Amino acid sequence: MTPNPILLGKLSRSKILTRWQAASVGSGERRSRAKGAGMEFADHKDYQPGDDFRYLDPHVYARTGKNYIRQYDVYRQLPITILIDSSRSMAFGDPTKFAFCQGLASSLAFIGLAGGDQVQVGVGTGDKVHWSPRFHGVMRASHLFDWIGEQEPARSGSFGGALRLAMRHIKDRGLLIVLSDLWATELEADLGLLYASGQEVWGMHILTPHEIDPAKFGDGEVRMVDAEDGQEVEITLDSGTVGRYRKSFESWREQTSAYFNKIRGRYLMVSTDQAVDRLLTTEWRALGLLS
């Protein structure tokens, strides 16, 4: 699932911009909250027994007669986890929601790697999540693209519970990007747990144009099948039915957005007929998600 080389060239200069989560692991390119040995001076702190005397500032001592330690900014990597919903409902659409997520995840992963961060991708449902190795360095991007491209939608199961599986798997504080249609999940409780564990969570709500607006099906009798539990219902699509659907859909979307805002995350609804290159190079930059 390799993105267009021209797009990769544009994305190589981008960086994922978190709202509040800071880099926390390894040695990288992001300024962390930690202070220690480094090249960029940050601040002074009172000398305490056990501090490295090599960082005593003689100039401050000469002026004040007090010992202060020079502190420097420490640059680290941001752990980025991308979780793709592989439940049966993700096999719907043309392209399918799952295939769209594969392409979007590949591009987001590349931005993370090119920006010096650590990236891992998970694909699964509430029953099981398959995890890629943790990748670091843009030279590893092709291996991650291959791994993403090999994944397939599950034959059964829903996404409910997948966020809790991810929480148990992720060890470091970082950024979790969820690519899902968000059908049938205990979303509010799971997001609260992820936030409490130190994750900044972005929800990319992936839907087909027909899910957003069923008027695209046209008028008449339609048999609707729940992709995850197999239940069927026949309805008549007319202006009244479509109007009620739109009202319910908008209420659901607003509630879902509120869940993410409550935990200081981000929420974006994405239609599978949107161009990924425009999303990443124009729209999401304007929204402050990417540099």
PDB file of C-alpha atoms in Angstrom:
ATOM      1  CA  MET A   1       0.000   0.000   0.000  1.00  0.00           C
ATOM      2  CA  THR A   2       2.611   2.510  -1.187  1.00  0.00           C
ATOM      3  CA  PRO A   3       1.405   6.111  -1.585  1.00  0.00           C
ATOM      4  CA  ASN A   4       2.131   8.092  -4.743  1.00  0.00           C
ATOM      5  CA  PRO A   5       5.842   9.085  -4.850  1.00  0.00           C
ATOM      6  CA  ILE A   6       4.905  12.691  -5.663  1.00  0.00           C
ATOM      7  CA  LEU A   7       2.705  12.798  -2.561  1.00  0.00           C
ATOM      8  CA  LEU A   8       5.482  11.285  -0.446  1.00  0.00           C
ATOM      9  CA  GLY A   9       7.807  14.032  -1.626  1.00  0.00           C
ATOM     10  CA  LYS A  10       5.358  16.649  -0.361  1.00  0.00           C
ATOM     11  CA  LEU A  11       4.763  14.826   2.907  1.00  0.00           C
ATOM     12  CA  SER A  12       8.476  14.425   3.637  1.00  0.00           C
ATOM     13  CA  ARG A  13       8.487  18.050   4.794  1.00  0.00           C
ATOM     14  CA  SER A  14       5.415  17.679   7.026  1.00  0.00           C
ATOM     15  CA  LYS A  15       5.150  16.893  10.721  1.00  0.00           C
ATOM     16  CA  ILE A  16       2.220  15.714  12.818  1.00  0.00           C
ATOM     17  CA  LEU A  17       1.247  18.485  15.264  1.00  0.00           C
ATOM     18  CA  THR A  18      -0.166  17.239  18.555  1.00  0.00           C
ATOM     19  CA  ARG A  19      -2.444  19.335  20.731  1.00  0.00           C
ATOM     20  CA  TRP A  20      -0.857  18.546  24.076  1.00  0.00           C
ATOM     21  CA  GLN A  21       1.132  15.321  24.036  1.00  0.00           C
ATOM     22  CA  ALA A  22       4.913  15.700  23.976  1.00  0.00           C
ATOM     23  CA  ALA A  23       7.693  13.465  22.708  1.00  0.00           C
ATOM     24  CA  SER A  24       8.602  10.886  25.322  1.00  0.00           C
ATOM     25  CA  VAL A  25      10.934   8.166  24.030  1.00  0.00           C
ATOM     26  CA  GLY A  26      14.389   7.719  22.569  1.00  0.00           C
ATOM     27  CA  SER A  27      16.382  10.431  20.862  1.00  0.00           C
ATOM     28  CA  GLY A  28      14.532  12.354  18.197  1.00  0.00           C
ATOM     29  CA  GLU A  29      13.656  15.699  16.672  1.00  0.00           C
ATOM     30  CA  ARG A  30      10.872  16.950  18.964  1.00  0.00           C
ATOM     31  CA  ARG A  31      11.463  19.111  22.008  1.00  0.00           C
ATOM     32  CA  SER A  32      10.275  17.116  25.027  1.00  0.00           C
ATOM     33  CA  ARG A  33       9.238  18.272  28.484  1.00  0.00           C
ATOM     34  CA  ALA A  34      12.408  16.735  29.904  1.00  0.00           C
ATOM     35  CA  LYS A  35      15.483  18.792  30.699  1.00  0.00           C
ATOM     36  CA  GLY A  36      19.039  17.510  30.817  1.00  0.00           C
ATOM     37  CA  ALA A  37      22.211  17.369  28.763  1.00  0.00           C
ATOM     38  CA  GLY A  38      21.881  18.846  25.299  1.00  0.00           C
ATOM     39  CA  MET A  39      22.828  21.673  22.963  1.00  0.00           C
ATOM     40  CA  GLU A  40      20.012  24.222  23.442  1.00  0.00           C
ATOM     41  CA  PHE A  41      20.031  26.060  26.779  1.00  0.00           C
ATOM     42  CA  ALA A  42      16.590  26.049  28.420  1.00  0.00           C
ATOM     43  CA  ASP A  43      16.783  27.270  32.024  1.00  0.00           C
ATOM     44  CA  HIS A  44      18.595  27.203  35.364  1.00  0.00           C
ATOM     45  CA  LYS A  45      17.664  25.224  38.450  1.00  0.00           C
ATOM     46  CA  ASP A  46      18.974  25.289  41.993  1.00  0.00           C
ATOM     47  CA  TYR A  47      21.884  22.937  42.556  1.00  0.00           C
ATOM     48  CA  GLN A  48      20.955  19.855  44.582  1.00  0.00           C
ATOM     49  CA  PRO A  49      23.355  17.267  46.012  1.00  0.00           C
ATOM     50  CA  GLY A  50      23.857  14.611  43.370  1.00  0.00           C
ATOM     51  CA  ASP A  51      23.496  16.981  40.393  1.00  0.00           C
ATOM     52  CA  ASP A  52      26.241  16.773  37.782  1.00  0.00           C
ATOM     53  CA  PHE A  53      28.672  19.532  38.787  1.00  0.00           C
ATOM     54  CA  ARG A  54      29.861  19.783  35.183  1.00  0.00           C
ATOM     55  CA  TYR A  55      26.677  21.766  34.485  1.00  0.00           C
ATOM     56  CA  LEU A  56      27.254  24.335  37.228  1.00  0.00           C
ATOM     57  CA  ASP A  57      27.088  27.833  35.743  1.00  0.00           C
ATOM     58  CA  PRO A  58      30.211  29.758  36.866  1.00  0.00           C
ATOM     59  CA  HIS A  59      28.911  33.050  35.471  1.00  0.00           C
ATOM     60  CA  VAL A  60      25.778  32.954  37.613  1.00  0.00           C
ATOM     61  CA  TYR A  61      27.874  31.961  40.631  1.00  0.00           C
ATOM     62  CA  ALA A  62      30.180  34.932  40.024  1.00  0.00           C
ATOM     63  CA  ARG A  63      27.192  37.300  40.051  1.00  0.00           C
ATOM     64  CA  THR A  64      25.131  35.780  42.861  1.00  0.00           C
ATOM     65  CA  GLY A  65      27.404  33.557  44.890  1.00  0.00           C
ATOM     66  CA  LYS A  66      24.877  30.733  44.457  1.00  0.00           C
ATOM     67  CA  ASN A  67      25.195  27.458  42.588  1.00  0.00           C
ATOM     68  CA  TYR A  68      22.834  26.891  39.679  1.00  0.00           C
ATOM     69  CA  ILE A  69      22.703  24.050  37.178  1.00  0.00           C
ATOM     70  CA  ARG A  70      22.346  24.830  33.487  1.00  0.00           C
ATOM     71  CA  GLN A  71      19.513  22.814  31.912  1.00  0.00           C
ATOM     72  CA  TYR A  72      19.122  22.016  28.236  1.00  0.00           C
ATOM     73  CA  ASP A  73      16.205  20.967  26.063  1.00  0.00           C
ATOM     74  CA  VAL A  74      16.041  17.238  25.379  1.00  0.00           C
ATOM     75  CA  TYR A  75      14.791  16.129  21.948  1.00  0.00           C
ATOM     76  CA  ARG A  76      12.919  12.846  21.721  1.00  0.00           C
ATOM     77  CA  GLN A  77      10.546  10.848  19.519  1.00  0.00           C
ATOM     78  CA  LEU A  78       6.768  10.940  19.695  1.00  0.00           C
ATOM     79  CA  PRO A  79       5.294   7.408  19.823  1.00  0.00           C
ATOM     80  CA  ILE A  80       2.580   7.399  17.136  1.00  0.00           C
ATOM     81  CA  THR A  81       0.101   4.519  17.023  1.00  0.00           C
ATOM     82  CA  ILE A  82      -2.336   4.180  14.113  1.00  0.00           C
ATOM     83  CA  LEU A  83      -5.277   1.847  14.735  1.00  0.00           C
ATOM     84  CA  ILE A  84      -7.302   0.674  11.712  1.00  0.00           C
ATOM     85  CA  ASP A  85     -10.788  -0.767  12.187  1.00  0.00           C
ATOM     86  CA  SER A  86     -11.014  -4.067  10.288  1.00  0.00           C
ATOM     87  CA  SER A  87     -14.580  -5.011  11.287  1.00  0.00           C
ATOM     88  CA  ARG A  88     -16.958  -6.297   8.605  1.00  0.00           C
ATOM     89  CA  SER A  89     -18.597  -2.912   8.091  1.00  0.00           C
ATOM     90  CA  MET A  90     -15.248  -1.568   6.854  1.00  0.00           C
ATOM     91  CA  ALA A  91     -15.523  -3.786   3.747  1.00  0.00           C
ATOM     92  CA  PHE A  92     -18.365  -1.603   2.457  1.00  0.00           C
ATOM     93  CA  GLY A  93     -18.034   0.986  -0.311  1.00  0.00           C
ATOM     94  CA  ASP A  94     -16.043   1.562  -3.481  1.00  0.00           C
ATOM     95  CA  PRO A  95     -13.282   1.968  -2.546  1.00  0.00           C
ATOM     96  CA  THR A  96     -14.015   0.107   0.651  1.00  0.00           C
ATOM     97  CA  LYS A  97     -13.576   1.994   3.872  1.00  0.00           C
ATOM     98  CA  PHE A  98     -10.820  -0.443   4.811  1.00  0.00           C
ATOM     99  CA  ALA A  99      -8.862   0.147   1.586  1.00  0.00           C
ATOM    100  CA  PHE A 100      -9.227   3.899   2.060  1.00  0.00           C
ATOM    101  CA  CYS A 101      -7.883   3.569   5.607  1.00  0.00           C
ATOM    102  CA  GLN A 102      -4.910   1.555   4.372  1.00  0.00           C
ATOM    103  CA  GLY A 103      -3.913   4.372   2.032  1.00  0.00           C
ATOM    104  CA  LEU A 104      -4.487   7.071   4.637  1.00  0.00           C
ATOM    105  CA  ALA A 105      -2.608   5.126   7.323  1.00  0.00           C
ATOM    106  CA  SER A 106       0.366   4.630   4.995  1.00  0.00           C
ATOM    107  CA  SER A 107       0.602   8.367   4.360  1.00  0.00           C
ATOM    108  CA  LEU A 108       0.239   9.278   8.039  1.00  0.00           C
ATOM    109  CA  ALA A 109       2.843   6.686   9.000  1.00  0.00           C
ATOM    110  CA  PHE A 110       5.247   8.134   6.438  1.00  0.00           C
ATOM    111  CA  ILE A 111       4.818  11.624   7.889  1.00  0.00           C
ATOM    112  CA  GLY A 112       5.654  10.246  11.321  1.00  0.00           C
ATOM    113  CA  LEU A 113       8.739   8.392  10.119  1.00  0.00           C
ATOM    114  CA  ALA A 114       9.963  11.331   8.035  1.00  0.00           C
ATOM    115  CA  GLY A 115       9.545  13.561  11.083  1.00  0.00           C
ATOM    116  CA  GLY A 116      11.810  11.376  13.198  1.00  0.00           C
ATOM    117  CA  ASP A 117       9.053   9.758  15.243  1.00  0.00           C
ATOM    118  CA  GLN A 118       8.316   6.146  16.178  1.00  0.00           C
ATOM    119  CA  VAL A 119       5.331   4.567  14.391  1.00  0.00           C
ATOM    120  CA  GLN A 120       3.347   1.385  14.950  1.00  0.00           C
ATOM    121  CA  VAL A 121       0.159   0.310  13.170  1.00  0.00           C
ATOM    122  CA  GLY A 122      -2.570  -1.952  14.513  1.00  0.00           C
ATOM    123  CA  VAL A 123      -5.363  -3.555  12.487  1.00  0.00           C
ATOM    124  CA  GLY A 124      -8.253  -5.346  14.118  1.00  0.00           C
ATOM    125  CA  THR A 125     -11.549  -5.600  15.946  1.00  0.00           C
ATOM    126  CA  GLY A 126     -12.683  -5.991  19.516  1.00  0.00           C
ATOM    127  CA  ASP A 127     -11.703  -9.660  19.300  1.00  0.00           C
ATOM    128  CA  LYS A 128      -8.076  -9.207  18.259  1.00  0.00           C
ATOM    129  CA  VAL A 129      -5.688  -6.532  17.010  1.00  0.00           C
ATOM    130  CA  HIS A 130      -2.707  -7.419  14.807  1.00  0.00           C
ATOM    131  CA  TRP A 131       0.299  -5.173  15.421  1.00  0.00           C
ATOM    132  CA  SER A 132       3.122  -4.218  13.113  1.00  0.00           C
ATOM    133  CA  PRO A 133       6.670  -3.907  14.436  1.00  0.00           C
ATOM    134  CA  ARG A 134       7.590  -0.466  15.779  1.00  0.00           C
ATOM    135  CA  PHE A 135       9.288   1.478  13.011  1.00  0.00           C
ATOM    136  CA  HIS A 136      11.670   4.429  13.197  1.00  0.00           C
ATOM    137  CA  GLY A 137      13.383   6.175  10.299  1.00  0.00           C
ATOM    138  CA  VAL A 138      12.067   6.995   6.846  1.00  0.00           C
ATOM    139  CA  MET A 139      14.196   4.232   5.309  1.00  0.00           C
ATOM    140  CA  ARG A 140      11.853   1.743   6.997  1.00  0.00           C
ATOM    141  CA  ALA A 141       8.755   3.197   5.355  1.00  0.00           C
ATOM    142  CA  SER A 142       8.571   0.623   2.545  1.00  0.00           C
ATOM    143  CA  HIS A 143       8.472  -2.220   5.087  1.00  0.00           C
ATOM    144  CA  LEU A 144       5.585  -0.546   6.897  1.00  0.00           C
ATOM    145  CA  PHE A 145       3.761   0.055   3.596  1.00  0.00           C
ATOM    146  CA  ASP A 146       4.097  -3.652   2.791  1.00  0.00           C
ATOM    147  CA  TRP A 147       2.767  -4.665   6.194  1.00  0.00           C
ATOM    148  CA  ILE A 148      -0.274  -2.397   5.890  1.00  0.00           C
ATOM    149  CA  GLY A 149      -0.972  -3.649   2.364  1.00  0.00           C
ATOM    150  CA  GLU A 150      -1.018  -7.276   3.525  1.00  0.00           C
ATOM    151  CA  GLN A 151      -3.838  -6.713   6.019  1.00  0.00           C
ATOM    152  CA  GLU A 152      -7.460  -7.629   5.256  1.00  0.00           C
ATOM    153  CA  PRO A 153     -10.856  -6.893   6.825  1.00  0.00           C
ATOM    154  CA  ALA A 154     -12.067  -9.391   9.405  1.00  0.00           C
ATOM    155  CA  ARG A 155     -14.810 -11.864   8.491  1.00  0.00           C
ATOM    156  CA  SER A 156     -16.663 -11.249  11.736  1.00  0.00           C
ATOM    157  CA  GLY A 157     -16.679  -9.044  14.793  1.00  0.00           C
ATOM    158  CA  SER A 158     -17.171  -5.365  15.541  1.00  0.00           C
ATOM    159  CA  PHE A 159     -14.768  -2.606  16.533  1.00  0.00           C
ATOM    160  CA  GLY A 160     -16.139  -2.474  20.068  1.00  0.00           C
ATOM    161  CA  GLY A 161     -13.355  -3.320  22.521  1.00  0.00           C
ATOM    162  CA  ALA A 162     -10.506  -2.641  20.087  1.00  0.00           C
ATOM    163  CA  LEU A 163      -9.613   0.609  21.841  1.00  0.00           C
ATOM    164  CA  ARG A 164      -9.225  -1.239  25.138  1.00  0.00           C
ATOM    165  CA  LEU A 165      -6.989  -3.808  23.474  1.00  0.00           C
ATOM    166  CA  ALA A 166      -4.902  -0.945  22.119  1.00  0.00           C
ATOM    167  CA  MET A 167      -4.660   0.645  25.557  1.00  0.00           C
ATOM    168  CA  ARG A 168      -3.280  -2.581  27.026  1.00  0.00           C
ATOM    169  CA  HIS A 169      -0.749  -2.853  24.197  1.00  0.00           C
ATOM    170  CA  ILE A 170       0.588   0.719  24.107  1.00  0.00           C
ATOM    171  CA  LYS A 171       3.302   1.194  26.721  1.00  0.00           C
ATOM    172  CA  ASP A 172       4.370   4.831  26.249  1.00  0.00           C
ATOM    173  CA  ARG A 173       2.487   8.105  26.389  1.00  0.00           C
ATOM    174  CA  GLY A 174       1.919   9.311  22.838  1.00  0.00           C
ATOM    175  CA  LEU A 175      -0.513   9.897  19.993  1.00  0.00           C
ATOM    176  CA  LEU A 176      -3.175   7.373  18.953  1.00  0.00           C
ATOM    177  CA  ILE A 177      -4.850   7.933  15.567  1.00  0.00           C
ATOM    178  CA  VAL A 178      -8.028   5.872  15.120  1.00  0.00           C
ATOM    179  CA  LEU A 179      -9.281   5.177  11.582  1.00  0.00           C
ATOM    180  CA  SER A 180     -12.779   3.712  11.889  1.00  0.00           C
ATOM    181  CA  ASP A 181     -16.427   4.094  10.932  1.00  0.00           C
ATOM    182  CA  LEU A 182     -17.074   4.071  14.703  1.00  0.00           C
ATOM    183  CA  TRP A 183     -20.173   1.895  14.456  1.00  0.00           C
ATOM    184  CA  ALA A 184     -21.144  -0.041  17.607  1.00  0.00           C
ATOM    185  CA  THR A 185     -18.389   0.991  19.999  1.00  0.00           C
ATOM    186  CA  GLU A 186     -18.478   1.950  23.680  1.00  0.00           C
ATOM    187  CA  LEU A 187     -16.671   5.053  22.604  1.00  0.00           C
ATOM    188  CA  GLU A 188     -17.014   7.504  25.489  1.00  0.00           C
ATOM    189  CA  ALA A 189     -15.770   5.127  28.205  1.00  0.00           C
ATOM    190  CA  ASP A 190     -12.910   3.779  26.080  1.00  0.00           C
ATOM    191  CA  LEU A 191     -11.700   7.253  25.128  1.00  0.00           C
ATOM    192  CA  GLY A 192     -11.706   8.269  28.772  1.00  0.00           C
ATOM    193  CA  LEU A 193      -9.496   5.314  29.661  1.00  0.00           C
ATOM    194  CA  LEU A 194      -7.074   6.096  26.829  1.00  0.00           C
ATOM    195  CA  TYR A 195      -6.822   9.721  27.938  1.00  0.00           C
ATOM    196  CA  ALA A 196      -6.175   8.654  31.521  1.00  0.00           C
ATOM    197  CA  SER A 197      -3.358   6.395  30.291  1.00  0.00           C
ATOM    198  CA  GLY A 198      -1.609   9.334  28.605  1.00  0.00           C
ATOM    199  CA  GLN A 199      -2.784   9.073  25.004  1.00  0.00           C
ATOM    200  CA  GLU A 200      -3.781  12.011  22.859  1.00  0.00           C
ATOM    201  CA  VAL A 201      -6.454  10.462  20.636  1.00  0.00           C
ATOM    202  CA  TRP A 202      -7.458  11.556  17.145  1.00  0.00           C
ATOM    203  CA  GLY A 203     -10.611  10.083  15.657  1.00  0.00           C
ATOM    204  CA  MET A 204     -10.755   9.910  11.866  1.00  0.00           C
ATOM    205  CA  HIS A 205     -14.394   8.989  11.242  1.00  0.00           C
ATOM    206  CA  ILE A 206     -14.264   7.143   7.911  1.00  0.00           C
ATOM    207  CA  LEU A 207     -17.600   6.831   6.090  1.00  0.00           C
ATOM    208  CA  THR A 208     -18.817   6.285   2.540  1.00  0.00           C
ATOM    209  CA  PRO A 209     -20.772   9.015   0.727  1.00  0.00           C
ATOM    210  CA  HIS A 210     -23.920   6.849   0.962  1.00  0.00           C
ATOM    211  CA  GLU A 211     -23.588   6.521   4.743  1.00  0.00           C
ATOM    212  CA  ILE A 212     -23.284  10.277   5.047  1.00  0.00           C
ATOM    213  CA  ASP A 213     -26.232  10.909   2.731  1.00  0.00           C
ATOM    214  CA  PRO A 214     -28.464   7.939   1.770  1.00  0.00           C
ATOM    215  CA  ALA A 215     -30.197  10.091  -0.847  1.00  0.00           C
ATOM    216  CA  LYS A 216     -27.376   8.931  -3.111  1.00  0.00           C
ATOM    217  CA  PHE A 217     -29.118   5.536  -3.253  1.00  0.00           C
ATOM    218  CA  GLY A 218     -32.076   7.141  -4.993  1.00  0.00           C
ATOM    219  CA  ASP A 219     -35.779   6.742  -4.163  1.00  0.00           C
ATOM    220  CA  GLY A 220     -37.628   3.471  -3.668  1.00  0.00           C
ATOM    221  CA  GLU A 221     -37.468   0.253  -1.689  1.00  0.00           C
ATOM    222  CA  VAL A 222     -34.056  -0.559  -0.216  1.00  0.00           C
ATOM    223  CA  ARG A 223     -32.931  -3.572   1.812  1.00  0.00           C
ATOM    224  CA  MET A 224     -30.425  -2.523   4.468  1.00  0.00           C
ATOM    225  CA  VAL A 225     -28.101  -5.170   5.934  1.00  0.00           C
ATOM    226  CA  ASP A 226     -26.049  -4.600   9.089  1.00  0.00           C
ATOM    227  CA  ALA A 227     -22.580  -5.694   8.017  1.00  0.00           C
ATOM    228  CA  GLU A 228     -21.563  -6.654  11.553  1.00  0.00           C
ATOM    229  CA  ASP A 229     -24.546  -8.591  12.894  1.00  0.00           C
ATOM    230  CA  GLY A 230     -26.338  -9.540   9.655  1.00  0.00           C
ATOM    231  CA  GLN A 231     -29.702  -8.040  10.591  1.00  0.00           C
ATOM    232  CA  GLU A 232     -31.814  -6.926   7.635  1.00  0.00           C
ATOM    233  CA  VAL A 233     -34.521  -4.314   7.291  1.00  0.00           C
ATOM    234  CA  GLU A 234     -36.451  -3.092   4.273  1.00  0.00           C
ATOM    235  CA  ILE A 235     -37.207   0.615   4.090  1.00  0.00           C
ATOM    236  CA  THR A 236     -38.669   3.046   1.608  1.00  0.00           C
ATOM    237  CA  LEU A 237     -36.255   5.816   0.775  1.00  0.00           C
ATOM    238  CA  ASP A 238     -38.168   9.036   0.289  1.00  0.00           C
ATOM    239  CA  SER A 239     -37.640  12.626   1.359  1.00  0.00           C
ATOM    240  CA  GLY A 240     -39.125  11.970   4.803  1.00  0.00           C
ATOM    241  CA  THR A 241     -36.936   8.939   5.500  1.00  0.00           C
ATOM    242  CA  VAL A 242     -33.809  10.704   4.266  1.00  0.00           C
ATOM    243  CA  GLY A 243     -34.624  13.771   6.354  1.00  0.00           C
ATOM    244  CA  ARG A 244     -34.986  11.708   9.529  1.00  0.00           C
ATOM    245  CA  TYR A 245     -31.745   9.877   8.754  1.00  0.00           C
ATOM    246  CA  ARG A 246     -29.861  13.127   8.255  1.00  0.00           C
ATOM    247  CA  LYS A 247     -31.142  14.465  11.568  1.00  0.00           C
ATOM    248  CA  SER A 248     -30.138  11.304  13.441  1.00  0.00           C
ATOM    249  CA  PHE A 249     -26.798  11.153  11.652  1.00  0.00           C
ATOM    250  CA  GLU A 250     -25.939  14.742  12.530  1.00  0.00           C
ATOM    251  CA  SER A 251     -26.864  14.151  16.173  1.00  0.00           C
ATOM    252  CA  TRP A 252     -24.610  11.070  16.245  1.00  0.00           C
ATOM    253  CA  ARG A 253     -21.758  12.939  14.586  1.00  0.00           C
ATOM    254  CA  GLU A 254     -21.998  15.837  17.042  1.00  0.00           C
ATOM    255  CA  GLN A 255     -22.075  13.452  20.005  1.00  0.00           C
ATOM    256  CA  THR A 256     -19.047  11.571  18.685  1.00  0.00           C
ATOM    257  CA  SER A 257     -17.162  14.824  18.179  1.00  0.00           C
ATOM    258  CA  ALA A 258     -18.008  15.845  21.745  1.00  0.00           C
ATOM    259  CA  TYR A 259     -16.478  12.630  23.097  1.00  0.00           C
ATOM    260  CA  PHE A 260     -13.137  13.463  21.472  1.00  0.00           C
ATOM    261  CA  ASN A 261     -13.239  17.120  22.511  1.00  0.00           C
ATOM    262  CA  LYS A 262     -13.893  16.045  26.099  1.00  0.00           C
ATOM    263  CA  ILE A 263     -10.522  14.282  26.220  1.00  0.00           C
ATOM    264  CA  ARG A 264      -8.678  17.105  24.397  1.00  0.00           C
ATOM    265  CA  GLY A 265      -8.442  15.012  21.258  1.00  0.00           C
ATOM    266  CA  ARG A 266      -9.406  15.700  17.658  1.00  0.00           C
ATOM    267  CA  TYR A 267     -12.331  14.492  15.580  1.00  0.00           C
ATOM    268  CA  LEU A 268     -12.669  14.643  11.800  1.00  0.00           C
ATOM    269  CA  MET A 269     -15.262  13.045   9.567  1.00  0.00           C
ATOM    270  CA  VAL A 270     -13.761  11.811   6.298  1.00  0.00           C
ATOM    271  CA  SER A 271     -15.635  10.553   3.243  1.00  0.00           C
ATOM    272  CA  THR A 272     -14.041   7.828   1.146  1.00  0.00           C
ATOM    273  CA  ASP A 273     -14.576   9.915  -1.988  1.00  0.00           C
ATOM    274  CA  GLN A 274     -12.186  12.575  -0.686  1.00  0.00           C
ATOM    275  CA  ALA A 275      -8.703  12.762  -2.195  1.00  0.00           C
ATOM    276  CA  VAL A 276      -6.074  11.757   0.376  1.00  0.00           C
ATOM    277  CA  ASP A 277      -3.456  14.061  -1.129  1.00  0.00           C
ATOM    278  CA  ARG A 278      -5.724  17.097  -0.722  1.00  0.00           C
ATOM    279  CA  LEU A 279      -6.613  16.088   2.833  1.00  0.00           C
ATOM    280  CA  LEU A 280      -2.977  15.852   3.870  1.00  0.00           C
ATOM    281  CA  THR A 281      -1.391  18.690   1.908  1.00  0.00           C
ATOM    282  CA  THR A 282      -4.153  21.290   2.186  1.00  0.00           C
ATOM    283  CA  GLU A 283      -7.129  20.657   4.465  1.00  0.00           C
ATOM    284  CA  TRP A 284      -5.421  19.126   7.495  1.00  0.00           C
ATOM    285  CA  ARG A 285      -2.607  21.655   7.349  1.00  0.00           C
ATOM    286  CA  ALA A 286      -5.196  24.429   7.468  1.00  0.00           C
ATOM    287  CA  LEU A 287      -6.748  22.773  10.528  1.00  0.00           C
ATOM    288  CA  GLY A 288      -3.380  22.592  12.304  1.00  0.00           C
ATOM    289  CA  LEU A 289      -3.015  18.804  12.272  1.00  0.00           C
ATOM    290  CA  LEU A 290       0.059  18.862  10.047  1.00  0.00           C
ATOM    291  CA  SER A 291       2.809  21.354   9.389  1.00  0.00           C
TER     292      SER A 291
END
